[in-house]
Amino acid sequence: MENIFQAWQQHSQNHTSSFKDEASRSAWLKTQLSTWNQKDYPTGESWKYVNFKDIKNLPLSKSLKYPRLKIMDQNEFYLIDVGPTHDIEKLDNPLKEHFEIAALNSLSFEELQQVQKKLDQHCDLQNPFAQMHLSFLDHCYRLKIKKNTVLNKPIYLRWNNNTEVNNEFSLFHFIVECEENAQAELFLDDKSQGQKSFNSLRLDLFLESRSQFKVYFQKSEADQSYSFYHAHGTLKKEAQLKHFDMTHPSLWTRHNLNFELAESGSEVHLKGAYLNNKNNFSDHHTRMTHHVPQTHSFQDYRGLLDDKAKAVFNGLIQIRHHAFQSQSQLINKNLLLSTHCEINTKPELQIDNDDVKASHGATVGRLDPDQLFYLLSRGLTEKESRQILAKAFIAGLLEEESPLVKKFYGETLNLTLSQFGEVELGL
């Protein structure tokens, strides 16, 4: 990871006055140097389908821009608009009565130590792309939903690096702390782009007892960038998390979602869809770890592939020795619209306790000829028929969602699906 290390090194040398105090900066960076001790790109089972050749050769820009946050109250959302800036800007939160948000470089040394202790729970040395975010303190913000707070409308966070520059290096790290009995929703719209650029977004979630939090994520800009998304959550007693992940075609995409059910009664629901066409590549890895008794998880991921696209899905369920009477289910369905596309799917179970209920499965198939024939007999073209069936396959994930969620995903989903079905297979 020499090119990424050099970008970080240049950035850390050039920006030394953005912290509340130098002790905070020095202490933080000292703990993060281990991130760069191993600068090779990762290998191993979970990376075996990933070709890093093009990323290794990216001459990434050393001029890394800071995120600039603008917060405002809109009709349907509390909007947090994240864009680039060359200088650190003071954060103004006109909605502080609803939630707290702060840049990590504005925290005191003691506060920073508390954040560090929490992030240590999410350490993943096998994923240096997630770990490297800890070295860019300037690009991290913390959102806190206070105890017993119930937000009356969702937070809409829109990340847009606003760049048409080649080889741009863009990062954003968002930490969410949801305190006891708090309830909130986050719509996370990744609009980062750039020709042959490197864009990475990390989300850390900490849900305290009986809190409820929902995340609706989409990578909505189809572009020629290399995009990473890392989400890691820890749930306390009876906390509930829902995470929906929609990925539209992009040159190269890797998503890692890890969740720790750390106390009894906690529950996670994951839904996701990846849509790939042309020569695009996507790789989705989920890991659900049941640490204690009576925890529950459910995963439903669907893939739609066309042309010469490639995709990877790896879903891992871990049920630890003491996690008796836990329940977990994982299903991955894939629909191939072309004879040239490729999917590698691997649902996994690692169970250390017999007193549990766990299931997993994966399917790979093509469009039903009878359904195609029916639509063709009603006067539709083959392309129109194929697109209708493809849309129905993905839209099944949205059936139980609210009108606002359907609206959030709908426009981009319709635009993406209009690009599918170009290759006619015949009946």
Tab-separated table of C-alpha atoms in Angstrom:
chain	number	residue	atom	x	y	z
A	1	MET	CA	0.000	0.000	0.000
A	2	GLU	CA	2.933	2.266	-0.696
A	3	ASN	CA	0.979	4.828	-2.746
A	4	ILE	CA	-1.660	5.212	-0.007
A	5	PHE	CA	1.026	5.370	2.690
A	6	GLN	CA	2.805	8.156	0.813
A	7	ALA	CA	-0.425	10.146	0.537
A	8	TRP	CA	-1.013	9.794	4.289
A	9	GLN	CA	2.597	10.642	5.103
A	10	GLN	CA	2.493	13.827	3.036
A	11	HIS	CA	-0.845	14.815	4.542
A	12	SER	CA	0.281	14.228	8.138
A	13	GLN	CA	3.423	16.294	7.596
A	14	ASN	CA	1.608	19.223	5.992
A	15	HIS	CA	-1.250	19.568	8.484
A	16	THR	CA	-0.093	19.863	12.070
A	17	SER	CA	-2.236	22.711	13.403
A	18	SER	CA	-5.762	21.362	12.973
A	19	PHE	CA	-6.070	19.762	16.410
A	20	LYS	CA	-7.364	21.182	19.638
A	21	ASP	CA	-4.029	20.416	21.231
A	22	GLU	CA	-0.820	18.824	19.996
A	23	ALA	CA	-0.939	16.152	22.707
A	24	SER	CA	-4.117	14.789	21.167
A	25	ARG	CA	-2.565	14.626	17.744
A	26	SER	CA	0.705	13.050	18.900
A	27	ALA	CA	-0.977	10.433	21.077
A	28	TRP	CA	-3.437	9.480	18.377
A	29	LEU	CA	-0.890	9.186	15.582
A	30	LYS	CA	1.467	7.163	17.779
A	31	THR	CA	-1.228	4.548	18.320
A	32	GLN	CA	-1.971	4.404	14.596
A	33	LEU	CA	1.549	3.906	13.261
A	34	SER	CA	0.971	0.146	13.418
A	35	THR	CA	-1.519	0.578	10.601
A	36	TRP	CA	1.365	1.204	8.259
A	37	ASN	CA	3.847	-1.362	9.587
A	38	GLN	CA	2.527	-3.770	6.968
A	39	LYS	CA	2.166	-1.726	3.812
A	40	ASP	CA	1.511	-4.600	1.423
A	41	TYR	CA	-1.947	-5.006	-0.009
A	42	PRO	CA	-3.949	-7.693	1.816
A	43	THR	CA	-3.997	-11.315	0.735
A	44	GLY	CA	-5.759	-14.408	2.016
A	45	GLU	CA	-9.101	-16.097	1.533
A	46	SER	CA	-11.274	-12.989	1.888
A	47	TRP	CA	-9.267	-11.103	-0.753
A	48	LYS	CA	-8.551	-13.866	-3.244
A	49	TYR	CA	-10.871	-12.517	-5.958
A	50	VAL	CA	-9.545	-8.972	-5.647
A	51	ASN	CA	-7.043	-7.747	-8.211
A	52	PHE	CA	-5.057	-4.869	-6.704
A	53	LYS	CA	-2.918	-4.314	-9.773
A	54	ASP	CA	-4.686	-1.158	-10.943
A	55	ILE	CA	-4.927	0.336	-7.430
A	56	LYS	CA	-1.236	-0.292	-6.793
A	57	ASN	CA	-0.419	1.716	-9.884
A	58	LEU	CA	-2.667	4.652	-9.033
A	59	PRO	CA	-0.530	7.805	-8.636
A	60	LEU	CA	-2.767	9.155	-5.880
A	61	SER	CA	-2.880	12.869	-5.244
A	62	LYS	CA	-0.937	13.995	-2.152
A	63	SER	CA	-3.269	16.970	-1.765
A	64	LEU	CA	-5.944	15.352	0.390
A	65	LYS	CA	-8.924	17.646	0.958
A	66	TYR	CA	-10.762	18.001	4.269
A	67	PRO	CA	-14.474	17.211	4.597
A	68	ARG	CA	-16.712	20.235	5.052
A	69	LEU	CA	-20.056	19.660	6.780
A	70	LYS	CA	-23.153	21.784	6.302
A	71	ILE	CA	-26.116	20.932	8.525
A	72	MET	CA	-29.676	22.078	7.858
A	73	ASP	CA	-33.289	21.177	8.529
A	74	GLN	CA	-35.228	20.176	5.417
A	75	ASN	CA	-38.792	19.005	4.915
A	76	GLU	CA	-38.205	15.254	5.103
A	77	PHE	CA	-34.687	15.068	6.569
A	78	TYR	CA	-32.082	16.606	8.795
A	79	LEU	CA	-29.454	17.121	6.080
A	80	ILE	CA	-25.705	16.734	6.650
A	81	ASP	CA	-23.993	17.678	3.399
A	82	VAL	CA	-20.346	16.592	3.237
A	83	GLY	CA	-18.156	18.212	0.601
A	84	PRO	CA	-14.446	18.938	0.119
A	85	THR	CA	-12.479	21.950	1.299
A	86	HIS	CA	-8.781	22.873	1.369
A	87	ASP	CA	-8.889	24.221	4.932
A	88	ILE	CA	-10.377	23.120	8.246
A	89	GLU	CA	-13.689	24.879	8.814
A	90	LYS	CA	-15.441	25.341	12.140
A	91	LEU	CA	-18.530	23.156	12.377
A	92	ASP	CA	-21.846	24.920	13.003
A	93	ASN	CA	-24.708	22.683	14.137
A	94	PRO	CA	-28.055	24.548	14.116
A	95	LEU	CA	-29.781	21.294	15.092
A	96	LYS	CA	-27.933	20.681	18.364
A	97	GLU	CA	-31.223	20.276	20.235
A	98	HIS	CA	-31.796	17.097	18.177
A	99	PHE	CA	-28.300	15.564	18.065
A	100	GLU	CA	-24.640	16.307	18.780
A	101	ILE	CA	-21.981	16.234	16.077
A	102	ALA	CA	-18.301	17.072	16.412
A	103	ALA	CA	-15.061	16.700	14.511
A	104	LEU	CA	-12.674	14.363	16.294
A	105	ASN	CA	-9.824	16.846	15.969
A	106	SER	CA	-11.851	19.257	18.134
A	107	LEU	CA	-12.036	16.856	21.085
A	108	SER	CA	-9.908	17.028	24.179
A	109	PHE	CA	-7.251	14.403	24.845
A	110	GLU	CA	-9.510	12.686	27.391
A	111	GLU	CA	-12.460	12.586	24.990
A	112	LEU	CA	-10.226	11.269	22.263
A	113	GLN	CA	-9.063	8.449	24.517
A	114	GLN	CA	-12.692	7.413	25.076
A	115	VAL	CA	-13.286	7.312	21.332
A	116	GLN	CA	-10.076	5.339	20.840
A	117	LYS	CA	-11.216	2.756	23.411
A	118	LYS	CA	-14.454	2.221	21.501
A	119	LEU	CA	-12.769	2.004	18.121
A	120	ASP	CA	-10.356	-0.603	19.502
A	121	GLN	CA	-13.382	-2.922	19.638
A	122	HIS	CA	-13.585	-2.647	15.843
A	123	CYS	CA	-9.914	-3.280	15.124
A	124	ASP	CA	-9.536	-5.362	11.954
A	125	LEU	CA	-5.902	-5.864	11.054
A	126	GLN	CA	-6.952	-8.055	8.124
A	127	ASN	CA	-8.528	-5.012	6.485
A	128	PRO	CA	-5.951	-2.220	6.254
A	129	PHE	CA	-8.343	-0.104	4.174
A	130	ALA	CA	-10.640	0.190	7.195
A	131	GLN	CA	-7.777	0.655	9.649
A	132	MET	CA	-6.179	3.461	7.666
A	133	HIS	CA	-9.122	5.740	8.492
A	134	LEU	CA	-7.823	5.882	12.056
A	135	SER	CA	-4.751	7.699	10.782
A	136	PHE	CA	-6.813	10.508	9.235
A	137	LEU	CA	-8.250	12.171	12.308
A	138	ASP	CA	-9.021	15.304	10.274
A	139	HIS	CA	-11.586	13.324	8.289
A	140	CYS	CA	-13.644	11.874	11.144
A	141	TYR	CA	-16.841	13.113	12.795
A	142	ARG	CA	-18.864	11.757	15.702
A	143	LEU	CA	-22.668	11.835	15.812
A	144	LYS	CA	-24.294	11.302	19.210
A	145	ILE	CA	-28.003	10.602	19.755
A	146	LYS	CA	-28.647	11.363	23.419
A	147	LYS	CA	-30.374	9.047	25.887
A	148	ASN	CA	-34.165	8.641	25.378
A	149	THR	CA	-34.112	10.828	22.253
A	150	VAL	CA	-36.410	9.811	19.394
A	151	LEU	CA	-35.707	11.779	16.218
A	152	ASN	CA	-38.918	12.731	14.431
A	153	LYS	CA	-37.310	12.467	10.989
A	154	PRO	CA	-34.227	10.798	9.503
A	155	ILE	CA	-30.736	12.207	9.149
A	156	TYR	CA	-29.656	12.364	5.503
A	157	LEU	CA	-25.862	12.341	5.143
A	158	ARG	CA	-24.711	13.039	1.589
A	159	TRP	CA	-21.006	12.543	0.830
A	160	ASN	CA	-19.964	14.220	-2.403
A	161	ASN	CA	-16.309	14.851	-3.133
A	162	ASN	CA	-17.340	17.070	-6.080
A	163	THR	CA	-14.378	16.110	-8.159
A	164	GLU	CA	-13.752	15.419	-11.806
A	165	VAL	CA	-10.025	15.199	-11.177
A	166	ASN	CA	-8.201	11.966	-11.950
A	167	ASN	CA	-6.426	10.026	-9.191
A	168	GLU	CA	-8.142	11.872	-6.337
A	169	PHE	CA	-7.803	10.425	-2.810
A	170	SER	CA	-10.998	10.971	-0.745
A	171	LEU	CA	-11.830	9.732	2.754
A	172	PHE	CA	-14.649	10.166	5.245
A	173	HIS	CA	-15.140	8.487	8.639
A	174	PHE	CA	-18.396	8.758	10.593
A	175	ILE	CA	-18.934	7.455	14.142
A	176	VAL	CA	-22.460	7.062	15.526
A	177	GLU	CA	-23.142	6.697	19.245
A	178	CYS	CA	-26.774	5.869	20.001
A	179	GLU	CA	-27.362	6.086	23.745
A	180	GLU	CA	-29.894	4.135	25.840
A	181	ASN	CA	-33.477	4.059	24.490
A	182	ALA	CA	-32.594	6.419	21.640
A	183	GLN	CA	-34.097	5.945	18.170
A	184	ALA	CA	-32.897	7.339	14.852
A	185	GLU	CA	-32.528	6.659	11.132
A	186	LEU	CA	-29.580	7.522	8.881
A	187	PHE	CA	-29.813	7.774	5.094
A	188	LEU	CA	-26.232	7.545	3.836
A	189	ASP	CA	-25.767	8.558	0.193
A	190	ASP	CA	-22.272	8.008	-1.196
A	191	LYS	CA	-21.949	10.275	-4.239
A	192	SER	CA	-18.156	10.190	-4.329
A	193	GLN	CA	-16.723	9.922	-7.803
A	194	GLY	CA	-13.680	10.674	-9.939
A	195	GLN	CA	-11.900	9.050	-12.844
A	196	LYS	CA	-9.564	6.338	-11.492
A	197	SER	CA	-9.825	7.821	-7.986
A	198	PHE	CA	-9.724	6.162	-4.561
A	199	ASN	CA	-12.759	6.819	-2.331
A	200	SER	CA	-13.221	5.244	1.103
A	201	LEU	CA	-16.071	5.641	3.587
A	202	ARG	CA	-16.088	4.152	7.096
A	203	LEU	CA	-19.052	3.955	9.480
A	204	ASP	CA	-18.711	2.874	13.138
A	205	LEU	CA	-21.901	2.220	15.114
A	206	PHE	CA	-22.200	1.886	18.902
A	207	LEU	CA	-25.719	1.074	20.083
A	208	GLU	CA	-26.406	1.153	23.805
A	209	SER	CA	-29.151	-0.793	25.607
A	210	ARG	CA	-32.618	-0.758	24.022
A	211	SER	CA	-31.594	1.721	21.351
A	212	GLN	CA	-32.856	1.397	17.766
A	213	PHE	CA	-30.962	2.565	14.726
A	214	LYS	CA	-31.540	2.159	10.977
A	215	VAL	CA	-29.024	2.775	8.186
A	216	TYR	CA	-29.990	3.059	4.519
A	217	PHE	CA	-26.836	3.185	2.411
A	218	GLN	CA	-26.403	3.538	-1.316
A	219	LYS	CA	-23.460	4.115	-3.626
A	220	SER	CA	-25.497	6.108	-6.120
A	221	GLU	CA	-22.919	7.477	-8.548
A	222	ALA	CA	-21.919	5.154	-11.386
A	223	ASP	CA	-18.345	6.102	-12.153
A	224	GLN	CA	-14.806	4.910	-12.784
A	225	SER	CA	-13.504	5.066	-9.228
A	226	TYR	CA	-12.259	2.487	-6.709
A	227	SER	CA	-14.738	2.608	-3.835
A	228	PHE	CA	-14.571	1.140	-0.336
A	229	TYR	CA	-17.292	1.052	2.308
A	230	HIS	CA	-16.621	-0.268	5.817
A	231	ALA	CA	-19.394	-0.558	8.427
A	232	HIS	CA	-18.785	-2.013	11.889
A	233	GLY	CA	-21.324	-2.062	14.699
A	234	THR	CA	-21.507	-3.183	18.348
A	235	LEU	CA	-24.885	-3.753	20.006
A	236	LYS	CA	-25.639	-3.794	23.713
A	237	LYS	CA	-28.633	-5.354	25.524
A	238	GLU	CA	-31.848	-5.446	23.444
A	239	ALA	CA	-30.459	-2.968	20.913
A	240	GLN	CA	-31.797	-3.231	17.365
A	241	LEU	CA	-30.008	-2.379	14.141
A	242	LYS	CA	-31.198	-2.452	10.561
A	243	HIS	CA	-28.750	-1.884	7.703
A	244	PHE	CA	-29.753	-1.710	4.020
A	245	ASP	CA	-26.925	-1.632	1.470
A	246	MET	CA	-27.617	-0.793	-2.201
A	247	THR	CA	-24.617	-0.709	-4.561
A	248	HIS	CA	-24.937	0.566	-8.118
A	249	PRO	CA	-22.452	-0.128	-10.929
A	250	SER	CA	-18.982	1.270	-10.357
A	251	LEU	CA	-15.611	0.294	-11.743
A	252	TRP	CA	-14.445	-1.401	-8.509
A	253	THR	CA	-16.286	-1.720	-5.191
A	254	ARG	CA	-15.508	-3.464	-1.894
A	255	HIS	CA	-17.909	-3.515	1.070
A	256	ASN	CA	-17.116	-4.965	4.513
A	257	LEU	CA	-19.923	-5.109	7.080
A	258	ASN	CA	-19.113	-6.527	10.535
A	259	PHE	CA	-21.532	-6.596	13.461
A	260	GLU	CA	-21.006	-7.705	17.056
A	261	LEU	CA	-24.067	-8.840	19.025
A	262	ALA	CA	-22.396	-8.251	22.362
A	263	GLU	CA	-25.291	-8.509	24.836
A	264	SER	CA	-28.460	-10.604	25.091
A	265	GLY	CA	-31.551	-9.555	23.192
A	266	SER	CA	-29.620	-7.623	20.549
A	267	GLU	CA	-30.805	-7.967	16.960
A	268	VAL	CA	-29.435	-7.127	13.488
A	269	HIS	CA	-31.232	-7.171	10.144
A	270	LEU	CA	-29.154	-6.793	6.984
A	271	LYS	CA	-30.520	-6.300	3.495
A	272	GLY	CA	-28.436	-5.581	0.448
A	273	ALA	CA	-28.275	-5.523	-3.334
A	274	TYR	CA	-25.370	-5.189	-5.733
A	275	LEU	CA	-26.006	-4.338	-9.392
A	276	ASN	CA	-23.129	-4.882	-11.823
A	277	ASN	CA	-22.865	-4.532	-15.572
A	278	LYS	CA	-20.214	-3.875	-18.245
A	279	ASN	CA	-16.785	-4.901	-16.856
A	280	ASN	CA	-17.460	-3.715	-13.302
A	281	PHE	CA	-16.433	-5.598	-10.158
A	282	SER	CA	-17.989	-5.662	-6.688
A	283	ASP	CA	-17.045	-7.602	-3.555
A	284	HIS	CA	-19.310	-7.779	-0.480
A	285	HIS	CA	-18.248	-9.392	2.795
A	286	THR	CA	-20.507	-9.586	5.854
A	287	ARG	CA	-19.645	-10.987	9.272
A	288	MET	CA	-22.247	-11.467	11.986
A	289	THR	CA	-20.844	-12.503	15.385
A	290	HIS	CA	-23.136	-13.721	18.184
A	291	HIS	CA	-21.098	-13.383	21.374
A	292	VAL	CA	-23.798	-14.048	24.001
A	293	PRO	CA	-27.079	-15.971	24.435
A	294	GLN	CA	-30.428	-15.050	22.881
A	295	THR	CA	-29.255	-12.823	20.047
A	296	HIS	CA	-30.807	-12.686	16.587
A	297	SER	CA	-29.658	-11.807	13.072
A	298	PHE	CA	-31.047	-11.981	9.551
A	299	GLN	CA	-29.336	-11.325	6.193
A	300	ASP	CA	-30.871	-11.093	2.721
A	301	TYR	CA	-28.527	-10.066	-0.115
A	302	ARG	CA	-29.340	-10.105	-3.825
A	303	GLY	CA	-27.082	-9.690	-6.834
A	304	LEU	CA	-28.003	-8.669	-10.395
A	305	LEU	CA	-25.277	-9.090	-13.018
A	306	ASP	CA	-25.140	-8.333	-16.742
A	307	ASP	CA	-22.577	-8.140	-19.566
A	308	LYS	CA	-19.086	-9.184	-18.342
A	309	ALA	CA	-19.511	-8.045	-14.761
A	310	LYS	CA	-18.050	-9.944	-11.799
A	311	ALA	CA	-19.234	-10.041	-8.200
A	312	VAL	CA	-18.263	-11.691	-4.926
A	313	PHE	CA	-20.433	-12.306	-1.886
A	314	ASN	CA	-19.114	-13.834	1.335
A	315	GLY	CA	-21.470	-13.981	4.302
A	316	LEU	CA	-20.159	-15.344	7.595
A	317	ILE	CA	-22.227	-16.199	10.673
A	318	GLN	CA	-20.252	-16.832	13.866
A	319	ILE	CA	-22.015	-18.170	16.963
A	320	ARG	CA	-19.673	-18.335	19.944
A	321	HIS	CA	-19.547	-21.077	22.566
A	322	HIS	CA	-21.687	-19.265	25.165
A	323	ALA	CA	-24.249	-17.851	22.660
A	324	PHE	CA	-26.920	-20.515	23.259
A	325	GLN	CA	-30.513	-20.009	22.044
A	326	SER	CA	-29.336	-17.566	19.390
A	327	GLN	CA	-30.913	-17.475	15.934
A	328	SER	CA	-29.352	-16.493	12.623
A	329	GLN	CA	-30.343	-16.742	8.990
A	330	LEU	CA	-28.513	-15.790	5.778
A	331	ILE	CA	-29.681	-15.981	2.162
A	332	ASN	CA	-27.924	-14.779	-0.986
A	333	LYS	CA	-29.789	-14.807	-4.323
A	334	ASN	CA	-28.184	-13.959	-7.660
A	335	LEU	CA	-29.713	-13.359	-11.074
A	336	LEU	CA	-27.467	-13.487	-14.148
A	337	LEU	CA	-28.644	-11.697	-17.300
A	338	SER	CA	-25.661	-12.661	-19.442
A	339	THR	CA	-23.687	-15.802	-20.170
A	340	HIS	CA	-20.457	-13.836	-19.670
A	341	CYS	CA	-20.973	-12.506	-16.105
A	342	GLU	CA	-19.612	-14.247	-13.006
A	343	ILE	CA	-20.631	-14.559	-9.360
A	344	ASN	CA	-18.633	-16.178	-6.556
A	345	THR	CA	-20.836	-16.675	-3.503
A	346	LYS	CA	-19.882	-18.303	-0.221
A	347	PRO	CA	-22.258	-18.289	2.763
A	348	GLU	CA	-20.523	-19.665	5.876
A	349	LEU	CA	-21.459	-20.911	9.338
A	350	GLN	CA	-19.073	-21.184	12.286
A	351	ILE	CA	-21.081	-22.551	15.218
A	352	ASP	CA	-19.600	-23.455	18.601
A	353	ASN	CA	-22.896	-24.219	20.364
A	354	ASP	CA	-25.537	-26.858	19.616
A	355	ASP	CA	-28.461	-25.026	21.222
A	356	VAL	CA	-28.978	-22.535	18.365
A	357	LYS	CA	-30.969	-22.116	15.153
A	358	ALA	CA	-28.896	-21.145	12.120
A	359	SER	CA	-29.360	-21.498	8.374
A	360	HIS	CA	-27.649	-20.243	5.256
A	361	GLY	CA	-28.014	-20.638	1.530
A	362	ALA	CA	-27.218	-19.203	-1.877
A	363	THR	CA	-28.846	-19.406	-5.299
A	364	VAL	CA	-27.588	-18.503	-8.768
A	365	GLY	CA	-29.977	-18.529	-11.707
A	366	ARG	CA	-31.192	-16.953	-14.905
A	367	LEU	CA	-34.501	-15.451	-15.970
A	368	ASP	CA	-37.411	-17.858	-16.146
A	369	PRO	CA	-38.166	-18.572	-19.867
A	370	ASP	CA	-41.873	-19.012	-19.088
A	371	GLN	CA	-42.080	-15.595	-17.462
A	372	LEU	CA	-40.237	-14.055	-20.406
A	373	PHE	CA	-42.565	-15.758	-22.853
A	374	TYR	CA	-45.607	-14.469	-20.966
A	375	LEU	CA	-44.407	-10.851	-21.135
A	376	LEU	CA	-43.435	-11.184	-24.793
A	377	SER	CA	-46.895	-12.524	-25.569
A	378	ARG	CA	-48.305	-9.304	-24.101
A	379	GLY	CA	-46.482	-7.221	-26.696
A	380	LEU	CA	-43.354	-6.243	-24.761
A	381	THR	CA	-39.905	-6.403	-26.336
A	382	GLU	CA	-37.358	-8.855	-24.995
A	383	LYS	CA	-35.330	-6.034	-23.452
A	384	GLU	CA	-38.409	-4.580	-21.728
A	385	SER	CA	-39.397	-8.021	-20.444
A	386	ARG	CA	-35.968	-8.712	-19.055
A	387	GLN	CA	-35.843	-5.332	-17.311
A	388	ILE	CA	-39.261	-5.855	-15.705
A	389	LEU	CA	-38.205	-9.224	-14.285
A	390	ALA	CA	-34.873	-7.840	-13.115
A	391	LYS	CA	-36.595	-4.946	-11.361
A	392	ALA	CA	-39.036	-7.313	-9.639
A	393	PHE	CA	-36.097	-9.377	-8.376
A	394	ILE	CA	-34.439	-6.377	-6.682
A	395	ALA	CA	-37.655	-4.580	-5.698
A	396	GLY	CA	-38.619	-7.563	-3.547
A	397	LEU	CA	-36.180	-6.246	-0.953
A	398	LEU	CA	-38.148	-2.984	-0.713
A	399	GLU	CA	-41.654	-4.393	-0.318
A	400	GLU	CA	-41.845	-3.841	3.443
A	401	GLU	CA	-40.011	-0.503	3.482
A	402	SER	CA	-41.576	2.920	4.073
A	403	PRO	CA	-42.487	5.273	1.191
A	404	LEU	CA	-39.516	7.450	2.126
A	405	VAL	CA	-37.073	4.532	1.808
A	406	LYS	CA	-38.590	3.523	-1.529
A	407	LYS	CA	-38.216	7.108	-2.720
A	408	PHE	CA	-34.587	7.234	-1.552
A	409	TYR	CA	-33.646	4.154	-3.564
A	410	GLY	CA	-36.218	4.333	-6.344
A	411	GLU	CA	-34.926	7.053	-8.662
A	412	THR	CA	-31.359	5.750	-8.863
A	413	LEU	CA	-32.553	2.141	-9.029
A	414	ASN	CA	-34.792	2.872	-12.034
A	415	LEU	CA	-31.950	4.692	-13.782
A	416	THR	CA	-29.542	1.817	-13.153
A	417	LEU	CA	-31.961	-0.871	-14.291
A	418	SER	CA	-32.568	0.984	-17.557
A	419	GLN	CA	-28.952	0.116	-18.440
A	420	PHE	CA	-29.505	-3.614	-17.902
A	421	GLY	CA	-30.895	-6.124	-20.356
A	422	GLU	CA	-29.018	-4.789	-23.386
A	423	VAL	CA	-27.647	-8.227	-24.242
A	424	GLU	CA	-30.466	-10.371	-25.634
A	425	LEU	CA	-30.131	-14.050	-24.845
A	426	GLY	CA	-33.131	-15.268	-26.808
A	427	LEU	CA	-35.612	-17.902	-25.686
